[in-house]
mmCIF file of C-alpha atoms in Angstrom:
data_model
loop_
_atom_site.group_PDB
_atom_site.id
_atom_site.type_symbol
_atom_site.label_atom_id
_atom_site.label_comp_id
_atom_site.label_asym_id
_atom_site.label_seq_id
_atom_site.Cartn_x
_atom_site.Cartn_y
_atom_site.Cartn_z
ATOM 1 C CA UNK A 1 -0.485 -0.009 -0.165
ATOM 2 C CA UNK A 2 1.269 2.847 -1.120
ATOM 3 C CA UNK A 3 2.584 4.964 1.894
ATOM 4 C CA UNK A 4 1.033 8.746 1.552
ATOM 5 C CA UNK A 5 -2.675 6.548 1.187
ATOM 6 C CA UNK A 6 -2.126 4.381 3.951
ATOM 7 C CA UNK A 7 -4.699 4.924 6.874
ATOM 8 C CA UNK A 8 -2.611 2.553 8.969
ATOM 9 C CA UNK A 9 -2.109 3.047 12.515
ATOM 10 C CA UNK A 10 -4.933 6.309 12.434
ATOM 11 C CA UNK A 11 -8.024 6.703 14.043
ATOM 12 C CA UNK A 12 -11.463 7.798 12.495
ATOM 13 C CA UNK A 13 -14.545 8.747 14.061
ATOM 14 C CA UNK A 14 -18.123 8.439 10.854
ATOM 15 C CA UNK A 15 -21.148 9.538 12.052
ATOM 16 C CA UNK A 16 -24.665 8.092 11.017
ATOM 17 C CA UNK A 17 -22.482 4.971 9.569
ATOM 18 C CA UNK A 18 -24.766 2.162 10.691
ATOM 19 C CA UNK A 19 -25.704 1.851 6.570
ATOM 20 C CA UNK A 20 -25.954 4.176 3.462
ATOM 21 C CA UNK A 21 -22.951 6.449 3.162
ATOM 22 C CA UNK A 22 -21.669 6.194 5.681
ATOM 23 C CA UNK A 23 -21.138 3.063 6.679
ATOM 24 C CA UNK A 24 -19.382 2.857 2.901
ATOM 25 C CA UNK A 25 -17.157 5.281 4.884
ATOM 26 C CA UNK A 26 -16.349 3.910 7.956
ATOM 27 C CA UNK A 27 -15.840 -0.085 5.491
ATOM 28 C CA UNK A 28 -13.554 2.414 3.209
ATOM 29 C CA UNK A 29 -11.826 4.371 6.377
ATOM 30 C CA UNK A 30 -11.357 0.407 7.746
ATOM 31 C CA UNK A 31 -10.078 -0.985 4.694
ATOM 32 C CA UNK A 32 -6.915 1.462 4.222
ATOM 33 C CA UNK A 33 -5.786 0.198 8.106
ATOM 34 C CA UNK A 34 -7.877 3.223 9.893
ATOM 35 C CA UNK A 35 -9.759 2.180 13.491
ATOM 36 C CA UNK A 36 -13.280 3.245 13.590
ATOM 37 C CA UNK A 37 -15.271 4.800 15.802
ATOM 38 C CA UNK A 38 -19.144 3.943 14.515
ATOM 39 C CA UNK A 39 -21.514 6.339 14.781
ATOM 40 C CA UNK A 40 -25.701 5.258 14.929
ATOM 41 C CA UNK A 41 -28.708 5.979 16.533
ATOM 42 C CA UNK A 42 -29.318 1.689 16.998
ATOM 43 C CA UNK A 43 -27.903 -1.338 16.963
ATOM 44 C CA UNK A 44 -27.046 -1.268 13.600
ATOM 45 C CA UNK A 45 -23.286 0.716 14.545
ATOM 46 C CA UNK A 46 -22.765 -2.764 16.401
ATOM 47 C CA UNK A 47 -23.546 -4.570 12.759
ATOM 48 C CA UNK A 48 -20.721 -2.344 10.681
ATOM 49 C CA UNK A 49 -18.338 -2.790 13.678
ATOM 50 C CA UNK A 50 -18.699 -6.777 12.768
ATOM 51 C CA UNK A 51 -18.095 -6.286 9.195
ATOM 52 C CA UNK A 52 -15.552 -4.089 10.104
ATOM 53 C CA UNK A 53 -14.087 -6.861 12.988
ATOM 54 C CA UNK A 54 -14.680 -9.855 10.005
ATOM 55 C CA UNK A 55 -11.585 -8.037 7.594
ATOM 56 C CA UNK A 56 -9.872 -7.942 10.018
ATOM 57 C CA UNK A 57 -10.130 -4.618 11.150
ATOM 58 C CA UNK A 58 -10.909 -2.343 14.476
ATOM 59 C CA UNK A 59 -13.921 -0.498 15.330
ATOM 60 C CA UNK A 60 -16.026 0.258 18.159
ATOM 61 C CA UNK A 61 -19.387 1.269 18.406
ATOM 62 C CA UNK A 62 -20.224 4.183 20.159
ATOM 63 C CA UNK A 63 -24.512 5.083 20.129
ATOM 64 C CA UNK A 64 -26.172 8.213 20.431
ATOM 65 C CA UNK A 65 -27.531 11.563 18.778
ATOM 66 C CA UNK A 66 -24.656 13.619 17.042
ATOM 67 C CA UNK A 67 -26.993 16.818 18.105
ATOM 68 C CA UNK A 68 -26.253 16.838 21.297
ATOM 69 C CA UNK A 69 -23.974 18.850 21.907
ATOM 70 C CA UNK A 70 -22.518 16.488 24.592
ATOM 71 C CA UNK A 71 -22.079 13.655 22.054
ATOM 72 C CA UNK A 72 -19.089 15.424 20.683
ATOM 73 C CA UNK A 73 -16.746 15.146 23.220
ATOM 74 C CA UNK A 74 -17.887 11.353 24.458
ATOM 75 C CA UNK A 75 -16.473 10.011 20.494
ATOM 76 C CA UNK A 76 -13.914 12.300 21.113
ATOM 77 C CA UNK A 77 -13.253 10.001 24.100
ATOM 78 C CA UNK A 78 -13.623 7.307 22.986
ATOM 79 C CA UNK A 79 -11.252 7.532 19.532
ATOM 80 C CA UNK A 80 -8.889 8.641 22.286
ATOM 81 C CA UNK A 81 -9.224 6.330 24.881
ATOM 82 C CA UNK A 82 -9.448 3.096 22.882
ATOM 83 C CA UNK A 83 -7.090 3.311 19.714
ATOM 84 C CA UNK A 84 -4.461 6.067 20.977
ATOM 85 C CA UNK A 85 -5.774 9.416 19.567
ATOM 86 C CA UNK A 86 -7.584 10.731 16.367
ATOM 87 C CA UNK A 87 -6.976 11.282 13.015
ATOM 88 C CA UNK A 88 -10.111 11.430 10.871
ATOM 89 C CA UNK A 89 -13.577 12.830 10.930
ATOM 90 C CA UNK A 90 -16.399 12.102 8.551
ATOM 91 C CA UNK A 91 -19.278 14.194 9.368
ATOM 92 C CA UNK A 92 -22.263 12.439 8.163
ATOM 93 C CA UNK A 93 -25.316 11.609 9.730
ATOM 94 C CA UNK A 94 -28.501 12.936 8.882
ATOM 95 C CA UNK A 95 -32.444 12.956 8.492
ATOM 96 C CA UNK A 96 -34.769 14.176 5.811
ATOM 97 C CA UNK A 97 -38.426 15.929 6.018
ATOM 98 C CA UNK A 98 -39.385 17.119 3.190
ATOM 99 C CA UNK A 99 -41.598 19.959 3.153
ATOM 100 C CA UNK A 100 -42.244 22.871 1.042
ATOM 101 C CA UNK A 101 -41.852 25.731 2.830
ATOM 102 C CA UNK A 102 -45.256 26.938 3.380
ATOM 103 C CA UNK A 103 -45.912 23.441 4.942
ATOM 104 C CA UNK A 104 -42.746 23.139 7.180
ATOM 105 C CA UNK A 105 -43.302 22.735 10.560
ATOM 106 C CA UNK A 106 -41.171 23.784 13.384
ATOM 107 C CA UNK A 107 -40.424 20.074 14.007
ATOM 108 C CA UNK A 108 -39.482 19.508 10.534
ATOM 109 C CA UNK A 109 -36.828 22.379 11.016
ATOM 110 C CA UNK A 110 -35.866 21.807 14.173
ATOM 111 C CA UNK A 111 -34.723 18.179 13.643
ATOM 112 C CA UNK A 112 -33.025 18.879 10.519
ATOM 113 C CA UNK A 113 -30.969 21.608 11.600
ATOM 114 C CA UNK A 114 -30.433 19.834 14.870
ATOM 115 C CA UNK A 115 -29.071 16.308 13.275
ATOM 116 C CA UNK A 116 -26.761 17.607 10.233
ATOM 117 C CA UNK A 117 -26.168 21.403 11.313
ATOM 118 C CA UNK A 118 -25.325 20.771 15.097
ATOM 119 C CA UNK A 119 -24.490 17.442 14.536
ATOM 120 C CA UNK A 120 -21.143 18.304 12.441
ATOM 121 C CA UNK A 121 -20.631 21.464 14.429
ATOM 122 C CA UNK A 122 -20.555 19.109 18.391
ATOM 123 C CA UNK A 123 -18.108 16.327 17.128
ATOM 124 C CA UNK A 124 -15.825 19.320 14.695
ATOM 125 C CA UNK A 125 -15.982 21.223 18.458
ATOM 126 C CA UNK A 126 -15.124 18.426 20.388
ATOM 127 C CA UNK A 127 -12.350 17.136 17.725
ATOM 128 C CA UNK A 128 -11.212 20.634 17.438
ATOM 129 C CA UNK A 129 -10.474 20.730 21.499
ATOM 130 C CA UNK A 130 -8.282 17.492 20.956
ATOM 131 C CA UNK A 131 -6.521 18.990 18.293
ATOM 132 C CA UNK A 132 -5.374 22.099 18.970
ATOM 133 C CA UNK A 133 -4.726 20.915 22.660
ATOM 134 C CA UNK A 134 -2.740 17.943 20.721
ATOM 135 C CA UNK A 135 -1.108 20.673 18.116
ATOM 136 C CA UNK A 136 0.312 22.630 21.505
ATOM 137 C CA UNK A 137 1.693 19.218 23.618
ATOM 138 C CA UNK A 138 3.646 18.423 19.980
ATOM 139 C CA UNK A 139 4.794 21.937 19.769
ATOM 140 C CA UNK A 140 3.630 22.184 15.576
ATOM 141 C CA UNK A 141 0.822 20.046 13.710
ATOM 142 C CA UNK A 142 -0.526 17.385 14.088
ATOM 143 C CA UNK A 143 -2.441 15.218 11.589
ATOM 144 C CA UNK A 144 -6.190 16.115 11.277
ATOM 145 C CA UNK A 145 -9.121 15.553 8.355
ATOM 146 C CA UNK A 146 -12.006 16.902 8.306
ATOM 147 C CA UNK A 147 -14.277 15.594 5.659
ATOM 148 C CA UNK A 148 -17.949 17.364 6.216
ATOM 149 C CA UNK A 149 -21.547 16.239 4.382
ATOM 150 C CA UNK A 150 -23.642 19.056 2.325
ATOM 151 C CA UNK A 151 -25.330 18.033 -1.135
ATOM 152 C CA UNK A 152 -26.185 19.715 -4.076
ATOM 153 C CA UNK A 153 -29.267 20.483 -2.195
ATOM 154 C CA UNK A 154 -27.484 24.216 -1.155
ATOM 155 C CA UNK A 155 -25.909 24.257 -4.791
ATOM 156 C CA UNK A 156 -29.774 24.640 -6.165
ATOM 157 C CA UNK A 157 -32.191 25.803 -3.202
ATOM 158 C CA UNK A 158 -34.314 22.621 -3.340
ATOM 159 C CA UNK A 159 -37.877 23.729 -2.893
ATOM 160 C CA UNK A 160 -38.833 20.978 -1.795
ATOM 161 C CA UNK A 161 -36.042 20.929 0.862
ATOM 162 C CA UNK A 162 -35.984 24.220 2.856
ATOM 163 C CA UNK A 163 -34.463 23.061 6.078
ATOM 164 C CA UNK A 164 -31.920 21.066 4.155
ATOM 165 C CA UNK A 165 -31.027 22.939 1.752
ATOM 166 C CA UNK A 166 -29.976 25.613 4.594
ATOM 167 C CA UNK A 167 -28.807 22.663 6.722
ATOM 168 C CA UNK A 168 -25.812 21.764 3.589
ATOM 169 C CA UNK A 169 -25.157 25.424 3.790
ATOM 170 C CA UNK A 170 -24.432 26.365 6.735
ATOM 171 C CA UNK A 171 -22.334 22.917 6.824
ATOM 172 C CA UNK A 172 -20.241 24.350 3.363
ATOM 173 C CA UNK A 173 -19.835 28.140 5.718
ATOM 174 C CA UNK A 174 -18.789 24.997 9.289
ATOM 175 C CA UNK A 175 -16.267 24.049 6.742
ATOM 176 C CA UNK A 176 -14.705 26.415 5.650
ATOM 177 C CA UNK A 177 -14.319 28.054 9.629
ATOM 178 C CA UNK A 178 -13.006 24.960 10.106
ATOM 179 C CA UNK A 179 -10.529 24.392 7.934
ATOM 180 C CA UNK A 180 -9.292 28.495 8.615
ATOM 181 C CA UNK A 181 -9.207 28.283 11.985
ATOM 182 C CA UNK A 182 -7.150 25.219 12.388
ATOM 183 C CA UNK A 183 -5.076 25.140 9.722
ATOM 184 C CA UNK A 184 -2.353 26.046 11.740
ATOM 185 C CA UNK A 185 -2.077 23.114 13.816
ATOM 186 C CA UNK A 186 -2.309 20.739 10.952
ATOM 187 C CA UNK A 187 -5.992 20.272 9.866
ATOM 188 C CA UNK A 188 -7.185 19.725 6.101
ATOM 189 C CA UNK A 189 -11.107 20.368 6.409
ATOM 190 C CA UNK A 190 -13.304 19.424 3.497
ATOM 191 C CA UNK A 191 -17.095 19.200 1.739
ATOM 192 C CA UNK A 192 -18.432 16.586 -0.539
ATOM 193 C CA UNK A 193 -21.796 17.276 -2.051
ATOM 194 C CA UNK A 194 -22.406 13.115 -2.955
ATOM 195 C CA UNK A 195 -24.923 11.323 -4.580
ATOM 196 C CA UNK A 196 -26.361 7.796 -3.529
ATOM 197 C CA UNK A 197 -28.622 5.176 -3.047
ATOM 198 C CA UNK A 198 -28.792 4.884 -0.028
ATOM 199 C CA UNK A 199 -32.061 4.517 2.104
ATOM 200 C CA UNK A 200 -32.685 8.270 2.598
ATOM 201 C CA UNK A 201 -32.931 8.424 -1.278
ATOM 202 C CA UNK A 202 -34.161 5.623 -2.798
ATOM 203 C CA UNK A 203 -37.576 7.236 -4.005
ATOM 204 C CA UNK A 204 -35.130 10.278 -5.462
ATOM 205 C CA UNK A 205 -32.592 7.950 -8.059
ATOM 206 C CA UNK A 206 -33.404 6.116 -11.079
ATOM 207 C CA UNK A 207 -31.525 3.427 -11.984
ATOM 208 C CA UNK A 208 -28.978 4.567 -13.756
ATOM 209 C CA UNK A 209 -25.498 3.165 -15.944
ATOM 210 C CA UNK A 210 -22.494 1.281 -14.196
ATOM 211 C CA UNK A 211 -19.402 2.241 -15.583
ATOM 212 C CA UNK A 212 -16.526 -0.014 -13.677
ATOM 213 C CA UNK A 213 -19.135 -2.377 -12.373
ATOM 214 C CA UNK A 214 -21.065 -0.678 -10.071
ATOM 215 C CA UNK A 215 -23.714 0.865 -10.086
ATOM 216 C CA UNK A 216 -23.526 4.855 -11.302
ATOM 217 C CA UNK A 217 -25.263 5.140 -7.493
ATOM 218 C CA UNK A 218 -23.283 2.840 -5.355
ATOM 219 C CA UNK A 219 -22.096 4.321 -2.285
ATOM 220 C CA UNK A 220 -18.680 2.701 -1.785
ATOM 221 C CA UNK A 221 -17.927 5.407 -5.255
ATOM 222 C CA UNK A 222 -17.771 7.986 -1.972
ATOM 223 C CA UNK A 223 -16.644 5.905 0.483
ATOM 224 C CA UNK A 224 -13.551 6.062 -2.014
ATOM 225 C CA UNK A 225 -12.962 9.318 -2.347
ATOM 226 C CA UNK A 226 -13.386 10.314 1.566
ATOM 227 C CA UNK A 227 -11.066 7.434 2.433
ATOM 228 C CA UNK A 228 -9.338 9.711 0.065
ATOM 229 C CA UNK A 229 -9.432 13.051 1.034
ATOM 230 C CA UNK A 230 -8.453 10.864 4.666
ATOM 231 C CA UNK A 231 -4.834 10.588 3.968
ATOM 232 C CA UNK A 232 -1.725 12.050 3.311
ATOM 233 C CA UNK A 233 -1.579 11.855 -0.418
ATOM 234 C CA UNK A 234 -4.828 15.191 -0.194
ATOM 235 C CA UNK A 235 -2.394 17.204 2.586
ATOM 236 C CA UNK A 236 -2.772 20.067 0.710
ATOM 237 C CA UNK A 237 -6.076 20.585 0.141
ATOM 238 C CA UNK A 238 -9.009 21.769 2.340
ATOM 239 C CA UNK A 239 -11.142 24.465 2.192
ATOM 240 C CA UNK A 240 -12.576 22.447 -0.631
ATOM 241 C CA UNK A 241 -16.349 21.755 -2.049
ATOM 242 C CA UNK A 242 -16.206 18.325 -4.113
ATOM 243 C CA UNK A 243 -19.883 17.041 -5.822
ATOM 244 C CA UNK A 244 -19.266 13.279 -5.677
ATOM 245 C CA UNK A 245 -21.410 10.199 -7.307
ATOM 246 C CA UNK A 246 -20.669 7.858 -10.048
ATOM 247 C CA UNK A 247 -17.302 8.023 -12.447
ATOM 248 C CA UNK A 248 -16.617 11.375 -11.377
ATOM 249 C CA UNK A 249 -15.389 14.245 -9.024
ATOM 250 C CA UNK A 250 -16.007 17.406 -9.624
ATOM 251 C CA UNK A 251 -14.658 20.645 -7.639
ATOM 252 C CA UNK A 252 -16.466 23.893 -6.999
ATOM 253 C CA UNK A 253 -15.119 26.748 -8.046
ATOM 254 C CA UNK A 254 -15.999 30.034 -5.100
ATOM 255 C CA UNK A 255 -18.143 32.423 -5.496
ATOM 256 C CA UNK A 256 -16.984 35.623 -7.884
ATOM 257 C CA UNK A 257 -18.717 39.289 -7.837
ATOM 258 C CA UNK A 258 -20.606 39.521 -11.283
ATOM 259 C CA UNK A 259 -21.150 42.588 -11.169
ATOM 260 C CA UNK A 260 -20.456 45.653 -8.791
ATOM 261 C CA UNK A 261 -22.594 49.011 -7.884
ATOM 262 C CA UNK A 262 -21.463 52.448 -7.135
ATOM 263 C CA UNK A 263 -22.889 55.441 -6.341
ATOM 264 C CA UNK A 264 -22.190 58.530 -7.840
ATOM 265 C CA UNK A 265 -21.843 60.831 -5.266
ATOM 266 C CA UNK A 266 -20.475 57.846 -2.994
ATOM 267 C CA UNK A 267 -24.187 57.828 -0.698
ATOM 268 C CA UNK A 268 -27.144 55.833 -3.327
ATOM 269 C CA UNK A 269 -30.305 56.815 -2.695
ATOM 270 C CA UNK A 270 -33.927 54.654 -3.913
ATOM 271 C CA UNK A 271 -33.904 56.914 -7.213
ATOM 272 C CA UNK A 272 -29.895 55.855 -7.928
ATOM 273 C CA UNK A 273 -30.484 52.337 -7.536
ATOM 274 C CA UNK A 274 -33.742 51.818 -9.850
ATOM 275 C CA UNK A 275 -31.356 53.951 -12.621
ATOM 276 C CA UNK A 276 -28.669 51.228 -12.182
ATOM 277 C CA UNK A 277 -30.265 48.037 -10.923
ATOM 278 C CA UNK A 278 -33.411 47.621 -12.092
ATOM 279 C CA UNK A 279 -32.083 47.634 -15.627
ATOM 280 C CA UNK A 280 -29.324 44.941 -15.100
ATOM 281 C CA UNK A 281 -31.750 42.384 -14.412
ATOM 282 C CA UNK A 282 -34.363 42.969 -16.837
ATOM 283 C CA UNK A 283 -34.820 40.791 -20.017
ATOM 284 C CA UNK A 284 -32.951 38.030 -17.110
ATOM 285 C CA UNK A 285 -32.648 34.404 -17.863
ATOM 286 C CA UNK A 286 -34.833 33.071 -14.475
ATOM 287 C CA UNK A 287 -31.895 30.235 -13.898
ATOM 288 C CA UNK A 288 -29.636 33.564 -14.026
ATOM 289 C CA UNK A 289 -29.971 33.243 -10.085
ATOM 290 C CA UNK A 290 -27.044 32.177 -6.876
ATOM 291 C CA UNK A 291 -28.155 28.245 -7.457
ATOM 292 C CA UNK A 292 -25.344 26.548 -9.479
ATOM 293 C CA UNK A 293 -27.353 25.256 -11.941
ATOM 294 C CA UNK A 294 -24.839 24.635 -14.066
ATOM 295 C CA UNK A 295 -23.681 22.128 -11.546
ATOM 296 C CA UNK A 296 -27.068 19.610 -13.670
ATOM 297 C CA UNK A 297 -24.775 19.915 -16.775
ATOM 298 C CA UNK A 298 -21.824 17.435 -15.164
ATOM 299 C CA UNK A 299 -25.104 14.628 -14.933
ATOM 300 C CA UNK A 300 -24.596 11.583 -17.418
ATOM 301 C CA UNK A 301 -26.051 9.076 -15.220
ATOM 302 C CA UNK A 302 -29.608 9.509 -15.689
ATOM 303 C CA UNK A 303 -30.764 9.423 -12.568
ATOM 304 C CA UNK A 304 -30.666 13.411 -11.680
ATOM 305 C CA UNK A 305 -33.098 14.695 -8.958
ATOM 306 C CA UNK A 306 -32.875 18.412 -9.444
#
């Protein structure tokens, strides 16, 4: 195994790892040599641990809700106490409560934000505390990898997923903040927008082609990329957003300034806004918004949800 791609001797936490993407990610990390703390709400976590151990790997199940702030500390402590450290965090846990905005209940909003966004934050904070202390003790950078799970929903603003889209946008901002704030300690943080056929998404993806003999929406495809981002080979990659599915990985560009409007006399009046801004948007393509509709052009799988 190429040394810079090996995860031998590393320890990972994967949230929501009892099934679907999280399971595939945990198995992929273990296959590269990492010991894995498998987090989920129920007994499925034990099943994944059994799979990893049966393949000769090391794993530990820690059950609980990552949206509970204390669970972050619990998971990090489990990694340190059982396997001697923490090197990799894959935040994956999530739920869906899809509704149009006018049908959205408070609990629909709170549940999705709690698990996705707060869940990412709770474990990231605990990992950050660990890595900062380890770096100070070592007198220099340590090894840290964070892979957060966003979604194309944040790029499009899915009409039927206002809660999920908002959570996933927040996760990207959290990723950028993590990268900026923890880089000095050796931590690299990136976000992925994956597509995969799982129990959570089975209603969204149709059957597609199978390049390379693997279902185009197989979660294992995402797991492979996550194990790469977790490796030493990804040392120079941080603060990035990737769209991941099928036979490709697409790197998203940062937002750019399209147009700057400047007041002639240094202070805008409403009338001057009317004179300068209104004509700019006249006859504008309705798809020319902040939404990244161009990402849809990547899809040649025949399974598109957008």
